[in-house]
Amino acid sequence: MLKKYLDRIRPNFEKGGKWHAFHSVFDGMETFLYVPDTTSRHGTHIHDAIDSKRIMSIVVIALLPALLFGMYNIGYQNYAAAGTLASASHVELFLYGFLAVLPKLLVSYIVGLGIEFAWAQMKGEEIQEGYLVSGILIPMVLPVNCPLWIIIIAVAFAVIFVKEIFGGTGMNIFNVALAARAFMFFSYPSVMSGDSVWVASDTILGLGNVLPDTYTQATPLAEAAQHADLSYSLFDMVIGLIPGSIGETSVIAIALGAIILLVTGIGSFRTMFSVFLGGALMAVLFSHLGMTSISWYEHLALGGFCFGAVFMATDPVTSARTTKGQYIYGFLIGVLAVIIRVMNPGYPEGMMLAILFMNMFAPLIDYCVVQRNISARARRAQHNK
């Protein structure tokens, strides 16, 4: 019935129709709901069941375990800080976190998709699906207390200056979600770092607890940067019941997402593996030098390391694309992330900067790999003569 309705009103949005100015909006909504019925008839094309819309949908599904657990953890941290955890049910904890995260998700999608719709309409082009993933990633890499007005500014900055100005989905140099987080971190550091931004401190629709204005809670990485004893066990770190960004705390939830990406072939195993390898080797080196107070596996389990390795470093647009290039690219991300963490105590989380830095060098890595292959083939051809 819905498909018949869309077919009936389509002429109004085509050229000459009374609403033809909104053709991009109609086309975007229709292709979101249904597979387009237009296919190539000639030329060299690959016909496959996977398109950008399906890729984005699978990534969103892979993100759901980390997002849902992040909602639960928000409630857990609030009730634990108030000392009322024993009297709260799991449903209460989740609902509180859900209500805390929902406005951030809505703002991210409304602002981001609104700009993309307007941009596509202005250029007379189709609406691209890239922001479906960025829209959910941005809230997941933020502290729960990040104000909505800052998210609005950061999303607008990221979509316009990091994505659309370069040509849209598939053309951006930097990861859009990380660029938004970097904008917020360097423009508004007081709401993106410190000890007072990680635990929700107000009630929402009668759920949760009001915490004192002076309440603070450091993340394990912040404690490690100060060479203090960690307040959390390795079990807590793996489960994810620790303060941190909304979607980055649970190793188990992120691992579920990684499995989905790897089984479906969307995520690169080479990139994921090399990120962890580079981070582990660098953490072992620093540990032997006495420059870090936590073990190598705690470095991998804390902060945004796992989340960045699985969902950010594997971004097919901004990462390396050659086989050898993915190993080099991922390895250097892991190395840089731990270097930034250990060498800069004022910035204990290094994954964001490591990925953004390597985004710049991904094309160069691919170029060097391709040129090396070309030179090797030329030498073999010359030798065979």
mmCIF file of C-alpha atoms in Angstrom:
data_model
loop_
_atom_site.group_PDB
_atom_site.id
_atom_site.type_symbol
_atom_site.label_atom_id
_atom_site.label_comp_id
_atom_site.label_asym_id
_atom_site.label_seq_id
_atom_site.Cartn_x
_atom_site.Cartn_y
_atom_site.Cartn_z
ATOM 1 C CA MET A 1 0.000 0.000 0.000
ATOM 2 C CA LEU A 2 2.863 2.374 0.827
ATOM 3 C CA LYS A 3 4.633 1.541 -2.439
ATOM 4 C CA LYS A 4 1.451 2.235 -4.404
ATOM 5 C CA TYR A 5 1.071 5.571 -2.638
ATOM 6 C CA LEU A 6 4.656 6.570 -3.473
ATOM 7 C CA ASP A 7 4.126 5.572 -7.117
ATOM 8 C CA ARG A 8 0.968 7.685 -7.236
ATOM 9 C CA ILE A 9 2.557 10.870 -5.892
ATOM 10 C CA ARG A 10 5.905 10.487 -7.727
ATOM 11 C CA PRO A 11 4.825 12.579 -10.765
ATOM 12 C CA ASN A 12 4.373 15.565 -8.456
ATOM 13 C CA PHE A 13 8.091 15.455 -7.622
ATOM 14 C CA GLU A 14 9.381 14.877 -11.149
ATOM 15 C CA LYS A 15 10.301 17.609 -13.609
ATOM 16 C CA GLY A 16 7.235 19.703 -14.347
ATOM 17 C CA GLY A 17 5.420 18.564 -11.207
ATOM 18 C CA LYS A 18 4.185 21.083 -8.658
ATOM 19 C CA TRP A 19 6.693 19.862 -6.058
ATOM 20 C CA HIS A 20 9.602 19.188 -8.400
ATOM 21 C CA ALA A 21 11.864 21.397 -6.233
ATOM 22 C CA PHE A 22 11.760 18.647 -3.600
ATOM 23 C CA HIS A 23 12.654 15.785 -5.945
ATOM 24 C CA SER A 24 15.840 14.970 -3.980
ATOM 25 C CA VAL A 25 13.882 14.690 -0.728
ATOM 26 C CA PHE A 26 11.288 12.372 -2.262
ATOM 27 C CA ASP A 27 13.948 10.254 -3.965
ATOM 28 C CA GLY A 28 15.910 9.982 -0.724
ATOM 29 C CA MET A 29 12.889 8.797 1.255
ATOM 30 C CA GLU A 30 11.798 6.335 -1.442
ATOM 31 C CA THR A 31 15.236 4.748 -1.845
ATOM 32 C CA PHE A 32 15.538 4.528 1.935
ATOM 33 C CA LEU A 33 12.322 2.509 2.095
ATOM 34 C CA TYR A 34 12.704 0.474 -1.097
ATOM 35 C CA VAL A 35 15.423 -0.762 -3.448
ATOM 36 C CA PRO A 36 15.560 1.515 -6.516
ATOM 37 C CA ASP A 37 14.047 -0.086 -9.621
ATOM 38 C CA THR A 38 16.582 1.490 -11.995
ATOM 39 C CA THR A 39 19.538 -0.632 -13.135
ATOM 40 C CA SER A 40 22.322 -0.219 -15.673
ATOM 41 C CA ARG A 41 21.587 -1.705 -19.111
ATOM 42 C CA HIS A 42 24.957 -1.431 -20.870
ATOM 43 C CA GLY A 43 28.604 -0.826 -20.161
ATOM 44 C CA THR A 44 30.824 -2.536 -17.644
ATOM 45 C CA HIS A 45 29.149 -2.700 -14.243
ATOM 46 C CA ILE A 46 29.246 -5.075 -11.314
ATOM 47 C CA HIS A 47 25.767 -6.233 -10.343
ATOM 48 C CA ASP A 48 25.826 -7.230 -6.696
ATOM 49 C CA ALA A 49 23.432 -7.476 -3.766
ATOM 50 C CA ILE A 50 25.558 -5.068 -1.713
ATOM 51 C CA ASP A 51 25.148 -1.340 -2.259
ATOM 52 C CA SER A 52 25.964 1.680 -0.095
ATOM 53 C CA LYS A 53 22.540 1.601 1.574
ATOM 54 C CA ARG A 54 22.967 -2.024 2.660
ATOM 55 C CA ILE A 55 26.503 -1.339 3.848
ATOM 56 C CA MET A 56 25.323 1.568 5.982
ATOM 57 C CA SER A 57 22.441 -0.494 7.351
ATOM 58 C CA ILE A 58 24.765 -3.338 8.378
ATOM 59 C CA VAL A 59 27.138 -0.912 10.116
ATOM 60 C CA VAL A 60 24.222 0.612 12.038
ATOM 61 C CA ILE A 61 23.117 -2.881 13.117
ATOM 62 C CA ALA A 62 26.685 -3.639 14.221
ATOM 63 C CA LEU A 63 26.693 -0.470 16.320
ATOM 64 C CA LEU A 64 23.490 -1.332 18.170
ATOM 65 C CA PRO A 65 25.038 -3.631 20.848
ATOM 66 C CA ALA A 66 27.485 -0.901 21.895
ATOM 67 C CA LEU A 67 24.766 1.760 21.787
ATOM 68 C CA LEU A 68 22.268 -0.239 23.835
ATOM 69 C CA PHE A 69 24.877 -1.184 26.415
ATOM 70 C CA GLY A 70 25.984 2.443 26.546
ATOM 71 C CA MET A 71 22.441 3.440 27.458
ATOM 72 C CA TYR A 72 22.402 0.862 30.249
ATOM 73 C CA ASN A 73 25.797 2.015 31.504
ATOM 74 C CA ILE A 74 24.626 5.622 31.726
ATOM 75 C CA GLY A 75 21.897 4.561 34.128
ATOM 76 C CA TYR A 76 24.290 2.263 35.972
ATOM 77 C CA GLN A 77 26.817 5.054 36.560
ATOM 78 C CA ASN A 78 24.164 7.509 37.761
ATOM 79 C CA TYR A 79 22.569 5.098 40.223
ATOM 80 C CA ALA A 80 25.963 3.824 41.397
ATOM 81 C CA ALA A 81 27.151 7.377 42.067
ATOM 82 C CA ALA A 82 23.999 8.091 44.081
ATOM 83 C CA GLY A 83 24.318 4.850 46.049
ATOM 84 C CA THR A 84 20.876 3.648 44.914
ATOM 85 C CA LEU A 85 22.002 0.874 42.583
ATOM 86 C CA ALA A 86 20.666 -1.910 44.796
ATOM 87 C CA SER A 87 17.110 -0.542 44.657
ATOM 88 C CA ALA A 88 17.024 -0.009 40.885
ATOM 89 C CA SER A 89 15.983 -2.575 38.281
ATOM 90 C CA HIS A 90 17.825 -3.224 35.045
ATOM 91 C CA VAL A 91 14.878 -1.741 33.153
ATOM 92 C CA GLU A 92 15.146 1.510 35.127
ATOM 93 C CA LEU A 93 18.860 1.756 34.393
ATOM 94 C CA PHE A 94 18.307 1.229 30.680
ATOM 95 C CA LEU A 95 15.331 3.587 30.412
ATOM 96 C CA TYR A 96 17.254 6.347 32.152
ATOM 97 C CA GLY A 97 20.149 5.945 29.717
ATOM 98 C CA PHE A 98 17.784 5.697 26.757
ATOM 99 C CA LEU A 99 16.159 8.999 27.678
ATOM 100 C CA ALA A 100 19.576 10.595 28.150
ATOM 101 C CA VAL A 101 20.874 9.483 24.736
ATOM 102 C CA LEU A 102 17.700 9.878 22.655
ATOM 103 C CA PRO A 103 17.882 13.708 22.370
ATOM 104 C CA LYS A 104 21.486 13.468 21.186
ATOM 105 C CA LEU A 105 20.557 10.933 18.508
ATOM 106 C CA LEU A 106 17.608 13.024 17.344
ATOM 107 C CA VAL A 107 19.647 16.229 17.190
ATOM 108 C CA SER A 108 22.452 14.486 15.308
ATOM 109 C CA TYR A 109 20.140 13.046 12.667
ATOM 110 C CA ILE A 110 17.853 16.061 12.330
ATOM 111 C CA VAL A 111 20.707 18.519 11.860
ATOM 112 C CA GLY A 112 22.934 16.246 9.769
ATOM 113 C CA LEU A 113 20.227 14.894 7.471
ATOM 114 C CA GLY A 114 18.632 18.344 7.254
ATOM 115 C CA ILE A 115 21.876 19.795 5.920
ATOM 116 C CA GLU A 116 22.348 16.860 3.535
ATOM 117 C CA PHE A 117 18.789 17.210 2.221
ATOM 118 C CA ALA A 118 19.241 20.957 1.713
ATOM 119 C CA TRP A 119 22.652 20.449 0.060
ATOM 120 C CA ALA A 120 21.346 17.796 -2.325
ATOM 121 C CA GLN A 121 18.333 19.964 -3.182
ATOM 122 C CA MET A 122 20.572 22.962 -3.851
ATOM 123 C CA LYS A 123 22.823 20.951 -6.183
ATOM 124 C CA GLY A 124 19.985 18.963 -7.755
ATOM 125 C CA GLU A 125 21.592 15.663 -6.803
ATOM 126 C CA GLU A 126 20.456 12.493 -5.055
ATOM 127 C CA ILE A 127 20.656 12.309 -1.273
ATOM 128 C CA GLN A 128 23.492 10.055 -0.161
ATOM 129 C CA GLU A 129 23.255 7.502 2.646
ATOM 130 C CA GLY A 130 26.597 8.213 4.314
ATOM 131 C CA TYR A 131 25.190 10.147 7.252
ATOM 132 C CA LEU A 132 23.115 7.176 8.398
ATOM 133 C CA VAL A 133 26.278 5.867 10.076
ATOM 134 C CA SER A 134 27.816 9.205 11.075
ATOM 135 C CA GLY A 135 24.538 10.238 12.684
ATOM 136 C CA ILE A 136 24.698 7.377 15.187
ATOM 137 C CA LEU A 137 28.478 7.434 15.610
ATOM 138 C CA ILE A 138 28.689 11.060 16.729
ATOM 139 C CA PRO A 139 26.543 10.672 19.895
ATOM 140 C CA MET A 140 28.300 7.402 20.727
ATOM 141 C CA VAL A 141 31.741 9.021 20.985
ATOM 142 C CA LEU A 142 30.568 11.822 23.292
ATOM 143 C CA PRO A 143 30.299 12.150 27.084
ATOM 144 C CA VAL A 144 26.741 11.886 28.336
ATOM 145 C CA ASN A 145 26.776 15.469 29.653
ATOM 146 C CA CYS A 146 27.681 17.070 26.319
ATOM 147 C CA PRO A 147 25.146 19.902 25.668
ATOM 148 C CA LEU A 148 22.857 19.609 22.660
ATOM 149 C CA TRP A 149 23.743 23.037 21.275
ATOM 150 C CA ILE A 150 27.384 22.001 20.977
ATOM 151 C CA ILE A 151 26.345 18.838 19.114
ATOM 152 C CA ILE A 152 24.340 20.989 16.682
ATOM 153 C CA ILE A 153 27.351 23.182 15.895
ATOM 154 C CA ALA A 154 29.734 20.234 15.597
ATOM 155 C CA VAL A 155 27.418 18.239 13.312
ATOM 156 C CA ALA A 156 26.941 21.246 11.045
ATOM 157 C CA PHE A 157 30.701 21.790 10.903
ATOM 158 C CA ALA A 158 31.444 18.131 10.148
ATOM 159 C CA VAL A 159 28.787 17.687 7.462
ATOM 160 C CA ILE A 160 29.555 20.947 5.647
ATOM 161 C CA PHE A 161 33.327 21.336 5.972
ATOM 162 C CA VAL A 162 34.463 17.720 6.304
ATOM 163 C CA LYS A 163 32.038 15.969 3.969
ATOM 164 C CA GLU A 164 29.961 18.025 1.550
ATOM 165 C CA ILE A 165 32.623 20.555 0.646
ATOM 166 C CA PHE A 166 34.803 17.666 -0.568
ATOM 167 C CA GLY A 167 32.029 16.222 -2.728
ATOM 168 C CA GLY A 168 29.883 14.186 -0.345
ATOM 169 C CA THR A 169 29.900 10.534 0.647
ATOM 170 C CA GLY A 170 32.938 8.690 -0.629
ATOM 171 C CA MET A 171 34.964 11.860 -1.212
ATOM 172 C CA ASN A 172 35.745 13.026 2.331
ATOM 173 C CA ILE A 173 39.340 12.807 3.533
ATOM 174 C CA PHE A 174 38.616 12.641 7.261
ATOM 175 C CA ASN A 175 36.188 10.502 9.230
ATOM 176 C CA VAL A 176 33.098 12.675 9.710
ATOM 177 C CA ALA A 177 32.194 11.487 13.219
ATOM 178 C CA LEU A 178 35.756 11.880 14.518
ATOM 179 C CA ALA A 179 36.030 15.310 12.914
ATOM 180 C CA ALA A 180 32.885 16.359 14.796
ATOM 181 C CA ARG A 181 34.357 15.042 18.046
ATOM 182 C CA ALA A 182 37.672 16.786 17.402
ATOM 183 C CA PHE A 183 35.836 20.049 16.738
ATOM 184 C CA MET A 184 34.016 19.749 20.055
ATOM 185 C CA PHE A 185 37.137 18.677 21.938
ATOM 186 C CA PHE A 186 39.293 21.583 20.823
ATOM 187 C CA SER A 187 36.515 24.194 20.783
ATOM 188 C CA TYR A 188 34.800 23.241 24.049
ATOM 189 C CA PRO A 189 37.329 21.181 26.059
ATOM 190 C CA SER A 190 35.547 21.710 29.382
ATOM 191 C CA VAL A 191 32.497 19.719 28.233
ATOM 192 C CA MET A 192 34.478 17.014 26.445
ATOM 193 C CA SER A 193 37.092 16.099 29.039
ATOM 194 C CA GLY A 194 37.765 16.255 32.759
ATOM 195 C CA ASP A 195 36.166 14.385 35.631
ATOM 196 C CA SER A 196 32.672 15.917 35.619
ATOM 197 C CA VAL A 197 31.352 15.049 32.142
ATOM 198 C CA TRP A 198 31.074 11.255 32.217
ATOM 199 C CA VAL A 199 28.232 10.618 34.688
ATOM 200 C CA ALA A 200 24.700 11.968 34.147
ATOM 201 C CA SER A 201 23.782 14.101 37.152
ATOM 202 C CA ASP A 202 20.062 14.933 36.764
ATOM 203 C CA THR A 203 16.759 13.102 36.835
ATOM 204 C CA ILE A 204 14.847 12.464 33.598
ATOM 205 C CA LEU A 205 11.075 12.002 33.730
ATOM 206 C CA GLY A 206 11.305 10.803 37.315
ATOM 207 C CA LEU A 207 14.131 8.363 36.637
ATOM 208 C CA GLY A 208 17.679 8.691 37.913
ATOM 209 C CA ASN A 209 19.186 10.738 40.705
ATOM 210 C CA VAL A 210 20.318 14.317 41.142
ATOM 211 C CA LEU A 211 24.031 14.333 41.936
ATOM 212 C CA PRO A 212 25.856 17.202 43.660
ATOM 213 C CA ASP A 213 27.352 19.838 41.358
ATOM 214 C CA THR A 214 30.744 19.003 42.808
ATOM 215 C CA TYR A 215 30.516 15.303 41.943
ATOM 216 C CA THR A 216 33.386 14.061 39.765
ATOM 217 C CA GLN A 217 34.377 10.687 38.409
ATOM 218 C CA ALA A 218 37.549 10.099 36.411
ATOM 219 C CA THR A 219 37.776 7.527 33.651
ATOM 220 C CA PRO A 220 40.319 4.699 34.068
ATOM 221 C CA LEU A 221 42.505 6.270 31.376
ATOM 222 C CA ALA A 222 42.549 9.569 33.261
ATOM 223 C CA GLU A 223 43.585 7.692 36.405
ATOM 224 C CA ALA A 224 46.328 5.912 34.468
ATOM 225 C CA ALA A 225 47.585 9.222 33.067
ATOM 226 C CA GLN A 226 48.014 10.433 36.655
ATOM 227 C CA HIS A 227 49.771 7.160 37.570
ATOM 228 C CA ALA A 228 47.053 6.462 40.143
ATOM 229 C CA ASP A 229 45.728 3.020 41.047
ATOM 230 C CA LEU A 230 42.821 2.066 38.818
ATOM 231 C CA SER A 231 39.409 2.037 40.489
ATOM 232 C CA TYR A 232 38.121 -0.670 38.167
ATOM 233 C CA SER A 233 39.038 -4.281 37.512
ATOM 234 C CA LEU A 234 39.765 -5.820 34.136
ATOM 235 C CA PHE A 235 36.362 -7.502 34.355
ATOM 236 C CA ASP A 236 34.679 -4.095 34.644
ATOM 237 C CA MET A 237 36.653 -2.836 31.663
ATOM 238 C CA VAL A 238 35.685 -5.774 29.451
ATOM 239 C CA ILE A 239 32.026 -5.687 30.480
ATOM 240 C CA GLY A 240 31.995 -1.898 30.177
ATOM 241 C CA LEU A 241 30.647 -0.777 33.565
ATOM 242 C CA ILE A 242 33.046 2.169 33.712
ATOM 243 C CA PRO A 243 32.749 5.912 32.997
ATOM 244 C CA GLY A 244 33.459 6.873 29.412
ATOM 245 C CA SER A 245 31.931 7.976 26.139
ATOM 246 C CA ILE A 246 28.452 6.611 25.505
ATOM 247 C CA GLY A 247 29.308 3.775 23.114
ATOM 248 C CA GLU A 248 32.966 3.109 23.837
ATOM 249 C CA THR A 249 33.078 1.328 27.203
ATOM 250 C CA SER A 250 32.040 -2.291 26.552
ATOM 251 C CA VAL A 251 34.617 -4.531 24.865
ATOM 252 C CA ILE A 252 32.053 -7.335 24.601
ATOM 253 C CA ALA A 253 29.440 -5.167 22.867
ATOM 254 C CA ILE A 254 32.052 -3.793 20.465
ATOM 255 C CA ALA A 255 33.269 -7.348 19.764
ATOM 256 C CA LEU A 256 29.724 -8.343 18.778
ATOM 257 C CA GLY A 257 29.700 -5.474 16.311
ATOM 258 C CA ALA A 258 33.107 -6.537 14.994
ATOM 259 C CA ILE A 259 31.818 -10.058 14.362
ATOM 260 C CA ILE A 260 28.879 -8.676 12.364
ATOM 261 C CA LEU A 261 31.182 -6.493 10.259
ATOM 262 C CA LEU A 262 33.646 -9.314 9.609
ATOM 263 C CA VAL A 263 31.048 -11.998 8.822
ATOM 264 C CA THR A 264 29.282 -9.700 6.350
ATOM 265 C CA GLY A 265 32.594 -8.620 4.812
ATOM 266 C CA ILE A 266 31.936 -4.945 5.539
ATOM 267 C CA GLY A 267 34.827 -4.444 7.972
ATOM 268 C CA SER A 268 38.468 -5.140 7.181
ATOM 269 C CA PHE A 269 40.056 -7.829 9.356
ATOM 270 C CA ARG A 270 43.488 -6.631 8.229
ATOM 271 C CA THR A 271 42.885 -3.126 9.559
ATOM 272 C CA MET A 272 41.325 -4.279 12.835
ATOM 273 C CA PHE A 273 44.050 -6.814 13.551
ATOM 274 C CA SER A 274 46.908 -4.447 12.770
ATOM 275 C CA VAL A 275 45.457 -1.684 14.970
ATOM 276 C CA PHE A 276 45.437 -4.041 17.958
ATOM 277 C CA LEU A 277 48.879 -5.391 17.052
ATOM 278 C CA GLY A 278 50.408 -1.922 16.808
ATOM 279 C CA GLY A 279 48.786 -0.787 20.050
ATOM 280 C CA ALA A 280 49.827 -3.920 21.933
ATOM 281 C CA LEU A 281 53.464 -3.763 20.795
ATOM 282 C CA MET A 282 53.756 -0.077 21.650
ATOM 283 C CA ALA A 283 52.122 -0.597 25.056
ATOM 284 C CA VAL A 284 54.523 -3.475 25.821
ATOM 285 C CA LEU A 285 57.483 -1.269 24.878
ATOM 286 C CA PHE A 286 56.321 1.598 27.092
ATOM 287 C CA SER A 287 55.624 -0.841 29.924
ATOM 288 C CA HIS A 288 59.188 -2.191 29.748
ATOM 289 C CA LEU A 289 60.504 1.375 29.738
ATOM 290 C CA GLY A 290 58.443 2.141 32.846
ATOM 291 C CA MET A 291 56.535 4.920 31.088
ATOM 292 C CA THR A 292 53.022 3.541 31.658
ATOM 293 C CA SER A 293 51.417 2.208 34.806
ATOM 294 C CA ILE A 294 48.911 -0.108 33.114
ATOM 295 C CA SER A 295 49.443 -3.310 31.153
ATOM 296 C CA TRP A 296 49.231 -3.620 27.382
ATOM 297 C CA TYR A 297 45.869 -5.398 27.450
ATOM 298 C CA GLU A 298 44.401 -2.660 29.658
ATOM 299 C CA HIS A 299 45.453 -0.106 27.040
ATOM 300 C CA LEU A 300 43.484 -2.059 24.453
ATOM 301 C CA ALA A 301 40.424 -2.448 26.670
ATOM 302 C CA LEU A 302 40.201 1.163 27.851
ATOM 303 C CA GLY A 303 38.965 4.334 26.242
ATOM 304 C CA GLY A 304 38.017 4.350 22.600
ATOM 305 C CA PHE A 305 40.700 1.924 21.431
ATOM 306 C CA CYS A 306 38.415 -1.023 20.619
ATOM 307 C CA PHE A 307 35.663 1.222 19.283
ATOM 308 C CA GLY A 308 38.079 3.118 17.063
ATOM 309 C CA ALA A 309 39.737 -0.049 15.771
ATOM 310 C CA VAL A 310 36.413 -1.682 14.847
ATOM 311 C CA PHE A 311 34.211 1.177 13.651
ATOM 312 C CA MET A 312 36.457 4.151 12.833
ATOM 313 C CA ALA A 313 39.726 2.778 11.462
ATOM 314 C CA THR A 314 37.809 0.443 9.112
ATOM 315 C CA ASP A 315 35.852 3.274 7.475
ATOM 316 C CA PRO A 316 36.166 2.286 3.783
ATOM 317 C CA VAL A 317 36.236 5.912 2.617
ATOM 318 C CA THR A 318 39.004 7.328 4.794
ATOM 319 C CA SER A 319 41.172 4.245 5.401
ATOM 320 C CA ALA A 320 43.730 2.545 3.178
ATOM 321 C CA ARG A 321 42.259 0.341 0.464
ATOM 322 C CA THR A 322 45.156 -1.836 -0.696
ATOM 323 C CA THR A 323 45.776 -5.122 1.125
ATOM 324 C CA LYS A 324 49.268 -4.265 2.357
ATOM 325 C CA GLY A 325 48.221 -0.672 2.905
ATOM 326 C CA GLN A 326 45.542 -1.723 5.387
ATOM 327 C CA TYR A 327 48.127 -3.531 7.500
ATOM 328 C CA ILE A 328 50.414 -0.500 7.523
ATOM 329 C CA TYR A 329 47.576 1.946 8.108
ATOM 330 C CA GLY A 330 46.091 -0.004 11.031
ATOM 331 C CA PHE A 331 49.459 -0.716 12.637
ATOM 332 C CA LEU A 332 50.415 2.958 12.654
ATOM 333 C CA ILE A 333 47.046 3.919 14.162
ATOM 334 C CA GLY A 334 47.609 1.535 17.080
ATOM 335 C CA VAL A 335 51.163 2.788 17.588
ATOM 336 C CA LEU A 336 50.182 6.457 17.476
ATOM 337 C CA ALA A 337 47.203 5.996 19.814
ATOM 338 C CA VAL A 338 49.376 4.553 22.580
ATOM 339 C CA ILE A 339 52.151 7.102 21.976
ATOM 340 C CA ILE A 340 49.690 9.976 22.401
ATOM 341 C CA ARG A 341 48.212 8.399 25.532
ATOM 342 C CA VAL A 342 51.553 7.828 27.235
ATOM 343 C CA MET A 343 53.538 10.827 26.040
ATOM 344 C CA ASN A 344 50.789 13.395 26.639
ATOM 345 C CA PRO A 345 49.275 12.994 30.134
ATOM 346 C CA GLY A 346 46.983 15.942 29.469
ATOM 347 C CA TYR A 347 45.248 13.964 26.736
ATOM 348 C CA PRO A 348 44.909 10.364 27.921
ATOM 349 C CA GLU A 349 42.734 9.241 24.983
ATOM 350 C CA GLY A 350 44.753 9.110 21.756
ATOM 351 C CA MET A 351 42.603 7.081 19.387
ATOM 352 C CA MET A 352 40.748 10.019 17.841
ATOM 353 C CA LEU A 353 43.885 11.944 16.909
ATOM 354 C CA ALA A 354 45.672 8.798 15.732
ATOM 355 C CA ILE A 355 42.905 7.918 13.261
ATOM 356 C CA LEU A 356 42.485 11.481 11.999
ATOM 357 C CA PHE A 357 46.242 11.776 11.531
ATOM 358 C CA MET A 358 46.427 8.527 9.575
ATOM 359 C CA ASN A 359 43.397 9.553 7.478
ATOM 360 C CA MET A 360 45.739 12.117 5.913
ATOM 361 C CA PHE A 361 48.309 9.487 5.041
ATOM 362 C CA ALA A 362 45.996 6.711 3.827
ATOM 363 C CA PRO A 363 46.157 7.858 0.156
ATOM 364 C CA LEU A 364 49.955 8.119 0.368
ATOM 365 C CA ILE A 365 50.209 4.610 1.826
ATOM 366 C CA ASP A 366 48.063 3.206 -0.996
ATOM 367 C CA TYR A 367 50.078 5.132 -3.581
ATOM 368 C CA CYS A 368 53.366 3.744 -2.265
ATOM 369 C CA VAL A 369 52.003 0.181 -2.192
ATOM 370 C CA VAL A 370 50.675 0.435 -5.760
ATOM 371 C CA GLN A 371 53.882 1.989 -7.072
ATOM 372 C CA ARG A 372 55.938 -0.717 -5.397
ATOM 373 C CA ASN A 373 53.801 -3.383 -7.072
ATOM 374 C CA ILE A 374 54.152 -1.658 -10.437
ATOM 375 C CA SER A 375 57.933 -1.457 -10.043
ATOM 376 C CA ALA A 376 58.122 -5.125 -9.029
ATOM 377 C CA ARG A 377 56.084 -6.202 -12.055
ATOM 378 C CA ALA A 378 58.236 -4.051 -14.332
ATOM 379 C CA ARG A 379 61.381 -5.697 -12.977
ATOM 380 C CA ARG A 380 59.895 -9.184 -13.482
ATOM 381 C CA ALA A 381 58.854 -8.302 -17.035
ATOM 382 C CA GLN A 382 62.331 -6.966 -17.777
ATOM 383 C CA HIS A 383 63.934 -10.059 -16.290
ATOM 384 C CA ASN A 384 61.709 -12.395 -18.348
ATOM 385 C CA LYS A 385 62.845 -10.675 -21.532
#
